[in-house]
Each structure stands twice: as structure tokens, then as C-alpha cells.
Coordinates of C-alpha atoms in Angstrom, one line a residue:
M17 CA -0.3 -0.2 0.0
P18 CA 1.5 3.9 -0.9
M19 CA 2.8 5.4 1.6
I20 CA 0.7 8.7 2.4
T21 CA 3.9 11.9 3.4
P22 CA 2.8 13.1 6.9
P23 CA 1.5 17.1 5.8
L24 CA 3.7 20.3 6.2
S25 CA 3.8 21.7 9.3
F26 CA 6.0 22.6 12.4
D27 CA 6.2 19.1 13.8
C28 CA 7.5 17.9 10.4
K29 CA 9.7 21.1 9.7
E30 CA 13.3 19.4 10.8
L31 CA 12.3 16.5 8.9
Y32 CA 11.4 17.9 5.8
N33 CA 14.7 20.2 6.6
A34 CA 17.3 17.4 7.9
D35 CA 19.6 17.8 5.0
I36 CA 20.4 21.6 5.5
K37 CA 22.4 20.7 7.7
Q38 CA 25.0 19.9 5.5
T39 CA 27.7 21.5 4.2
N40 CA 26.9 21.7 0.5
F41 CA 23.5 21.8 0.8
I42 CA 23.9 26.1 -0.3
S43 CA 26.4 25.6 -2.6
R44 CA 24.7 22.2 -4.5
I45 CA 21.7 24.5 -5.2
F46 CA 23.8 27.0 -7.1
H47 CA 25.3 23.7 -9.2
I48 CA 22.1 22.6 -9.9
L49 CA 20.8 26.5 -11.1
Q50 CA 23.9 27.7 -12.6
G51 CA 23.7 29.6 -16.6
L52 CA 20.3 30.6 -15.7
R53 CA 19.6 33.9 -15.7
P54 CA 18.1 36.4 -12.8
G55 CA 13.9 36.6 -14.3
A56 CA 14.4 32.7 -15.4
D57 CA 11.2 30.8 -15.0
L58 CA 11.7 27.3 -13.4
T59 CA 8.3 26.0 -14.4
S60 CA 9.4 22.9 -16.3
F61 CA 12.5 23.0 -14.3
Q62 CA 13.5 19.9 -13.3
L63 CA 14.8 18.6 -9.5
P64 CA 16.4 15.4 -8.6
P65 CA 15.0 13.7 -6.0
H66 CA 17.5 14.6 -3.7
F67 CA 15.8 17.9 -3.4
N68 CA 12.3 17.0 -3.9
L69 CA 9.1 16.6 -0.8
P70 CA 8.3 12.8 -0.6
K71 CA 4.6 14.4 -1.9
S72 CA 3.2 15.8 -5.1
Q73 CA 2.3 19.2 -5.0
L74 CA -1.2 18.4 -5.8
Q75 CA -0.9 17.4 -2.3
C76 CA 0.6 20.2 -0.5
Y77 CA -2.2 22.2 -1.6
A78 CA -5.2 19.4 -0.8
E79 CA -3.4 18.7 2.6
M80 CA -4.2 23.3 3.4
V81 CA -7.9 22.5 3.1
Y82 CA -8.2 18.8 5.2
C83 CA -5.2 19.7 7.5
C84 CA -5.8 21.5 10.4
G85 CA -6.1 21.2 13.8
Q86 CA -9.2 23.4 15.0
N87 CA -11.3 22.1 11.3
L88 CA -11.3 26.5 10.8
L89 CA -12.7 25.9 7.4
E90 CA -16.1 24.6 9.3
Q91 CA -16.1 28.0 11.8
C92 CA -16.6 29.8 9.1
A93 CA -20.2 29.1 9.1
D94 CA -20.7 28.8 12.4
G95 CA -20.7 32.6 13.4
A96 CA -23.4 34.2 14.1
T97 CA -23.3 37.8 12.6
P98 CA -22.0 38.4 8.8
M99 CA -18.6 40.4 11.1
E100 CA -18.0 37.5 13.1
R101 CA -18.2 34.6 9.6
F102 CA -15.7 37.3 7.7
L103 CA -13.4 36.9 10.8
A104 CA -13.4 33.0 10.3
V105 CA -12.5 33.3 6.9
V106 CA -9.2 36.0 6.9
R107 CA -8.7 33.2 10.0
W108 CA -8.6 30.2 7.8
H109 CA -7.0 32.1 4.9
I110 CA -4.5 32.8 6.7
S111 CA -4.1 29.2 7.9
T112 CA -3.3 27.5 4.2
C113 CA -0.1 29.3 4.7
R114 CA 2.3 26.4 6.0
P115 CA 6.3 26.2 7.5
A116 CA 8.0 25.5 3.5
P117 CA 10.3 22.9 3.9
F118 CA 13.9 25.4 2.9
G119 CA 15.5 24.0 -0.5
K120 CA 13.0 20.8 -0.8
A121 CA 9.8 21.4 -3.7
P122 CA 6.8 18.5 -4.4
Y123 CA 6.5 16.2 -7.2
N124 CA 5.0 18.4 -10.1
P125 CA 2.1 16.8 -10.9
I126 CA 1.2 15.0 -13.9
L127 CA -1.3 15.7 -16.3
G128 CA -4.8 14.4 -14.5
E129 CA -3.2 13.7 -11.2
T130 CA -5.5 13.6 -8.7
H131 CA -5.8 13.2 -4.8
H132 CA -9.5 12.4 -3.6
V133 CA -9.6 13.1 0.5
T134 CA -12.8 12.2 3.2
A135 CA -11.9 14.2 6.7
G136 CA -14.4 14.2 8.9
D137 CA -17.7 16.0 6.7
L138 CA -15.9 17.6 4.5
N139 CA -14.7 16.3 0.8
V140 CA -11.4 17.4 -1.3
L141 CA -10.8 16.9 -5.0
I142 CA -7.8 18.1 -6.4
E143 CA -7.0 17.9 -10.0
Q144 CA -3.8 18.5 -12.6
V145 CA -6.0 19.9 -15.3
S146 CA -3.6 21.9 -16.9
H147 CA 1.0 20.9 -17.5
H148 CA 2.0 23.4 -19.7
P149 CA 0.9 25.6 -17.9
P150 CA 1.2 23.7 -14.6
I151 CA -2.7 24.7 -12.8
S152 CA -4.4 22.2 -10.6
A153 CA -8.3 22.6 -9.9
L154 CA -10.1 22.1 -5.9
H155 CA -13.3 22.0 -5.2
A156 CA -14.3 20.7 -1.3
T157 CA -18.1 20.0 0.0
N158 CA -19.4 19.7 3.4
Q159 CA -23.0 18.8 2.8
K160 CA -23.3 19.2 7.3
K161 CA -22.1 23.1 7.0
K162 CA -23.0 24.0 3.4
I163 CA -20.5 24.7 2.5
E164 CA -18.7 24.9 -0.4
L165 CA -15.2 25.9 -2.3
S166 CA -13.3 25.9 -5.4
N167 CA -9.5 27.2 -5.9
W168 CA -7.7 26.8 -8.8
N169 CA -3.8 27.6 -9.0
R170 CA -0.3 27.9 -11.0
P171 CA 2.6 28.2 -9.7
V172 CA 5.4 30.4 -11.7
P173 CA 8.7 30.0 -10.3
K174 CA 11.8 32.0 -10.6
F175 CA 15.1 32.8 -10.1
I176 CA 15.9 35.9 -9.1
G177 CA 19.8 35.1 -8.8
T178 CA 19.9 35.0 -5.5
S179 CA 16.1 33.6 -4.6
V180 CA 13.6 31.9 -6.2
E181 CA 10.5 33.3 -6.1
V182 CA 7.1 31.4 -6.9
T183 CA 4.4 33.3 -7.4
I184 CA 1.0 31.8 -7.5
E185 CA -1.9 32.9 -10.0
G186 CA -5.2 31.8 -9.0
R187 CA -8.5 32.4 -6.7
N188 CA -10.1 30.9 -3.7
Y189 CA -13.8 31.0 -3.5
L190 CA -15.7 30.0 -0.4
T191 CA -19.5 30.4 -0.4
L192 CA -21.1 29.5 2.4
A193 CA -25.4 28.8 0.9
E194 CA -26.7 29.3 4.4
Y195 CA -26.2 32.4 4.4
G196 CA -25.6 33.2 0.3
E197 CA -22.0 34.6 1.4
T198 CA -19.3 34.0 -0.9
Y199 CA -15.3 34.6 0.0
V200 CA -12.8 35.0 -2.8
M201 CA -9.2 34.8 -1.4
T202 CA -5.7 35.9 -3.4
P203 CA -2.9 33.7 -3.2
P204 CA 1.2 35.0 -1.3
K205 CA 3.7 34.8 -2.6
L206 CA 6.7 31.5 -1.4
N207 CA 10.2 33.1 -1.6
F208 CA 13.4 30.4 -0.8
R209 CA 16.8 32.9 -0.3
F210 CA 19.6 31.3 -0.4
L211 CA 22.3 34.0 1.1
P212 CA 22.3 34.0 4.8
P213 CA 19.8 33.5 6.8
Q214 CA 18.5 30.5 4.1
V215 CA 15.0 30.6 4.6
S216 CA 11.6 30.5 3.0
E217 CA 9.4 32.8 3.3
W218 CA 5.8 33.6 3.1
T219 CA 6.1 37.6 1.3
G220 CA 3.6 40.0 -0.3
D221 CA -0.4 41.6 -0.4
T222 CA -3.1 39.1 -0.7
T223 CA -6.7 39.5 -0.2
V224 CA -10.0 38.2 0.9
T225 CA -13.4 39.9 -1.0
C226 CA -17.1 39.4 0.6
V227 CA -19.9 41.7 -1.8
Q228 CA -22.8 40.4 0.0
T229 CA -20.8 41.4 3.4
G230 CA -19.3 44.6 2.1
L231 CA -16.6 43.9 3.9
Q232 CA -12.6 43.3 2.2
A233 CA -9.5 42.6 4.7
T234 CA -6.1 43.1 3.1
V235 CA -3.1 40.7 4.6
T236 CA 0.5 41.6 4.4
Y237 CA 2.8 39.1 4.6
K238 CA 6.3 40.8 5.4
S239 CA 9.6 39.3 3.9
R240 CA 12.4 39.5 6.6
S241 CA 15.3 41.7 5.8
L242 CA 19.0 43.1 7.3
L243 CA 16.9 45.7 9.5
S244 CA 13.7 43.4 10.9
R245 CA 13.7 42.4 14.2
G246 CA 11.1 39.0 13.3
S247 CA 10.5 36.7 10.6
N248 CA 7.3 35.9 9.7
R249 CA 5.0 38.7 10.8
V250 CA 1.8 39.8 9.1
T251 CA -0.4 43.0 8.9
G252 CA -3.5 43.4 7.8
K253 CA -6.7 45.5 7.9
V254 CA -10.3 45.0 7.5
C255 CA -12.5 47.7 6.1
K256 CA -16.0 48.3 4.3
I257 CA -15.8 48.1 0.6
D258 CA -18.4 50.9 0.3
S259 CA -15.5 53.4 2.0
S260 CA -12.6 52.3 3.4
E261 CA -13.3 52.7 6.2
I262 CA -11.5 50.2 8.7
L263 CA -12.7 48.6 11.3
Y264 CA -10.3 46.3 12.3
S265 CA -6.2 46.5 11.9
L266 CA -3.5 42.7 12.6
N267 CA -0.7 42.2 14.2
G268 CA 1.6 39.9 14.5
S269 CA 3.8 36.6 12.5
W270 CA 1.9 33.8 10.3
D271 CA 3.7 30.7 11.8
Q272 CA 2.9 31.7 16.1
T273 CA -0.2 34.0 16.8
V274 CA -1.8 37.3 14.4
T275 CA -4.0 40.0 16.9
L276 CA -6.3 41.5 16.0
E277 CA -7.4 45.2 17.4
E278 CA -10.8 47.1 17.0
K279 CA -9.8 50.2 16.1
M280 CA -13.5 51.7 18.0
T281 CA -13.0 50.7 21.3
G282 CA -8.7 49.7 20.8
K283 CA -9.9 46.4 22.6
K284 CA -7.0 43.2 21.3
S285 CA -7.9 39.4 21.3
V286 CA -5.5 36.5 19.3
L287 CA -7.9 36.0 16.5
Y288 CA -5.3 33.4 14.9
D289 CA -2.9 30.6 16.6
A290 CA -0.9 28.7 14.3
K291 CA 1.0 26.5 17.0
A292 CA -2.4 25.0 17.9
A293 CA -3.8 25.3 14.1
L294 CA -0.4 23.6 13.1
S295 CA 0.8 21.0 14.9
N296 CA 0.5 17.3 15.5
L297 CA -1.3 17.3 12.2
K298 CA -1.7 13.2 11.0
A299 CA -1.5 12.3 7.9
P300 CA -4.8 10.0 5.7
V301 CA -4.9 6.5 5.2
I302 CA -6.2 4.9 2.7
K303 CA -9.5 3.0 3.8
N304 CA -10.5 2.3 0.6
P305 CA -7.7 0.9 -1.4
Q306 CA -9.8 -0.7 -4.4
A307 CA -11.3 2.9 -5.1
V308 CA -7.7 4.6 -5.1
S309 CA -7.6 5.7 -8.9
P310 CA -4.6 4.8 -10.8
M311 CA -3.9 8.9 -11.0
E312 CA -4.7 9.7 -7.1
S313 CA -0.8 11.3 -6.5
V314 CA 0.1 9.1 -3.5
E315 CA 0.0 5.9 -6.6
V316 CA 1.4 8.3 -8.3
W317 CA 4.5 8.9 -7.2
R318 CA 4.3 5.3 -5.1
K319 CA 7.9 4.5 -5.8
V320 CA 10.1 8.0 -6.1
T321 CA 8.6 8.3 -2.6
D322 CA 10.0 5.1 -1.4
G323 CA 12.9 5.8 -2.4
V324 CA 13.6 9.7 -1.6
W325 CA 11.8 8.4 2.2
N326 CA 14.5 6.1 1.9
Q327 CA 17.7 7.6 0.6
D328 CA 17.8 5.1 -1.9
W329 CA 18.4 7.6 -4.8
D330 CA 19.2 5.5 -7.4
M331 CA 15.5 4.3 -7.0
A332 CA 13.5 7.2 -7.0
R333 CA 15.5 8.7 -10.0
K334 CA 14.6 5.7 -12.4
A335 CA 11.3 5.9 -10.9
K336 CA 10.9 9.7 -11.8
T337 CA 12.3 8.7 -15.0
T338 CA 10.0 5.9 -15.2
V339 CA 6.8 8.4 -14.7
E340 CA 8.2 11.1 -16.7
E341 CA 8.9 9.3 -20.5
T342 CA 5.6 7.5 -20.0
Q343 CA 4.0 11.4 -19.5
R344 CA 6.2 12.2 -22.7
D345 CA 4.7 9.1 -24.6
L346 CA 1.2 9.5 -24.3
R347 CA 1.7 12.9 -25.5
K348 CA 2.9 12.2 -28.7
Q349 CA 0.3 9.4 -29.0
R350 CA -2.3 12.0 -28.7
A351 CA -0.4 14.1 -31.1
T352 CA -0.1 11.4 -33.7
D353 CA -3.8 10.5 -32.5
G354 CA -5.4 14.1 -33.2
K355 CA -6.8 13.7 -29.5
A356 CA -7.0 16.9 -27.0
W357 CA -7.0 15.7 -23.2
K358 CA -9.3 17.3 -21.2
P359 CA -9.8 17.0 -17.3
K360 CA -12.2 14.7 -15.6
Y361 CA -13.4 16.5 -13.6
F362 CA -13.2 20.9 -13.5
S363 CA -13.7 23.1 -17.3
K364 CA -12.6 25.6 -17.9
T365 CA -14.3 29.4 -17.3
S366 CA -14.7 31.7 -20.4
Q367 CA -13.3 34.0 -17.7
D368 CA -9.0 31.7 -17.8
E369 CA -10.6 30.0 -14.4
W370 CA -11.2 26.5 -13.4
E371 CA -14.5 25.0 -12.4
W372 CA -15.9 21.4 -10.7
Q373 CA -17.8 20.4 -13.5
L374 CA -20.6 18.9 -11.4
K375 CA -22.7 22.1 -11.0
G376 CA -25.2 21.1 -7.6
H377 CA -23.4 18.2 -6.9
P378 CA -21.0 17.8 -3.9
V379 CA -17.9 16.1 -3.7
P380 CA -17.8 12.0 -3.3
E381 CA -16.5 10.4 0.1
G382 CA -12.5 9.5 -1.1
P383 CA -10.8 6.5 -1.0
I384 CA -8.5 8.2 1.5
V385 CA -9.5 9.4 5.2
L386 CA -7.9 12.3 7.3
E387 CA -9.6 9.8 10.8
S388 CA -10.3 12.2 13.6
K389 CA -8.6 12.1 17.1

């Protein structure tokens, strides 16, 4: 049975970053990137298995939805007022930033690859809908809470000379059907800095907007500088869309706590506690092996993952080459046959986005299950 790698969390940070302690780690990264000009697009760049996380990018995206120690997504539907629900959505939005191991990258998903997981009442399905450029689309439903989540992501990694900057194009759409509210969210960037201090960090401005409630939040992830006192800093504000009147301010660190201050009263409270949300996270387990698709992430990359975990790099390289060569052969065959590939679960919209094909139908239960504590 395929091994499912634990989710990115504070508990796994040392495990994933073990190789960084080697003195030649940075020099090996620069050796791989030598010859690239600053600004070079790394979308099609293939890393050797030694620099891979033992999981697919699809799993990383989906974990942001189904792996959380406090079930923050469900709490978005529990607020008694529009403001309570809006702040709960902002809290969940911040929780999707996970500790990214420095110098490691997940596997690039193959075309048509999927990851299908059930976590309590939440069913999540993500599919790689495009390979060039790489785009994934996700849909999740919780019928009990009347929650529907859709998103699509296109990572655009670029070499910036002394760092790699990953801009994530895409949107999150969270609908709370009970209240007729839809929240639109944008993601931050992810930077890997090679010069001391070597860090991976989330940076840039993100927004959470709900037209139905007339509220918008801006959450800014600060880049560490030589003069900054801390890392992973977050600032932000909650405003009325029509007047830009600031109702709340946000301040803290996405990997510690984020504090909320009400502007009218000066009252402060903890909006988000990262340690509570992102500690002691468990990997899901395969409950129905017969229902696991051959295109399931953990199945596609099974042998590569085994090689990475066992540090059998020859095995991992051979397995990864087999996956890549199989995909090249399939592309050639489709070209010969004149057949265009189509996603199984998602379709492209006129706005150049991706949506769930089975409109009005929830995501079915998955063969992989995240068991409750």
C-alpha cells in the first residue's frame, strides 16, 4: 500500500529540513541553477529527487484545506453575524500558509493526476488540469455545514539570482450557502532565499473580499530584512468596501499568533494561533484501496516516495524518470491520434478560470480518509 507523507506542519519541519545542515547544501543548489539568468522561469525545471519533498504539489495544495488542528474551515459557517463569519474566513485564509521546507520542492503533478480525501464531513478532490502551464483545480464540499470551496492555482517560479520567487496565480472561492455569502481570496508569494539567513518565507499582499457583506481584508506577509526584528510577520486590516473605513487591524506572525484590534474600542484579541492550528497534524490513510485511482497522487509517485524516504536516490531517480517518460509517450500518442486531453472533473470558464464540472453535486467521499483525533 502506498505511503502517505505527513502534512507540512511545525512537527515535520526538522524532518523535511534535515539535509540543510550539510555544509554543501547551498553550493549544490547553486550548481543545479548555474547558467540561469535572473528572471528565468523555472516552471519546467526538473529537480533531482534529493531536492524533492516526498509528495506531489497536489497533496500540498489539498492539505491546506483538509489538514488543520482546529477545523477552521467549518468554523467559517458558525458565526452568528456577518462580521464573525468574515473574521473566521480571514483566520482560515491565514492558516493556509504552511511551513515550507527550505530548498525542497514537491513533485510536479502529471496531467490528470488527482488527490481525493475525506476529512470528517469534508470531501476534497483536486486535479491537475494543465501541465504546460501547470494548473491545478480543487473542489471541496461539506454538506452538513453547507460549505463549498473551489480554487485553482498556477505556480510561477522564477530565479532571482540569490533566491527563487514563486508567484501563485489563482483564486479561492468559499461559499457559505446558508447565508448566501461568497468570499474571494488571493494567495501570497513564496520565496526561497539562498544567502544568509537561508529561509523560505511567504511574502506579499493578499485579499479576502465578500461583496454580500460589504467587507474586505488585506493581509500582508512581510519579507525578512537585515533590519527587521522578526520573521514571518503579518499585518493587515479589515475595511468596508464602499468607504474603506478601517474596522480592525491585524498584527503578528503567521507561524505564531495574529492579533486582532478593533479600531473603535481598541479591544484586542487573538485571531489566529498557528501552533494550535498546525501542530500534531496526521497524514490521511487509505481506507478503500480498491477505489484508489491509478491517477491518485500517492499511487503515481509511490516508488519515487519510497526512494526518497529510504534515501535510495538511484531508485528514486529511476522511478521519477519512468513517470516522466510515460507522460512524454502519452503526449506523443495523443498528438499522433489528434486527440486533445480533457480534465475529468473540471472545465475552463470564459474568464480563463477553472470550475467543478458537476455543478450542484457535492464531492463524493474519497478512498483516502483523514481520521478524527
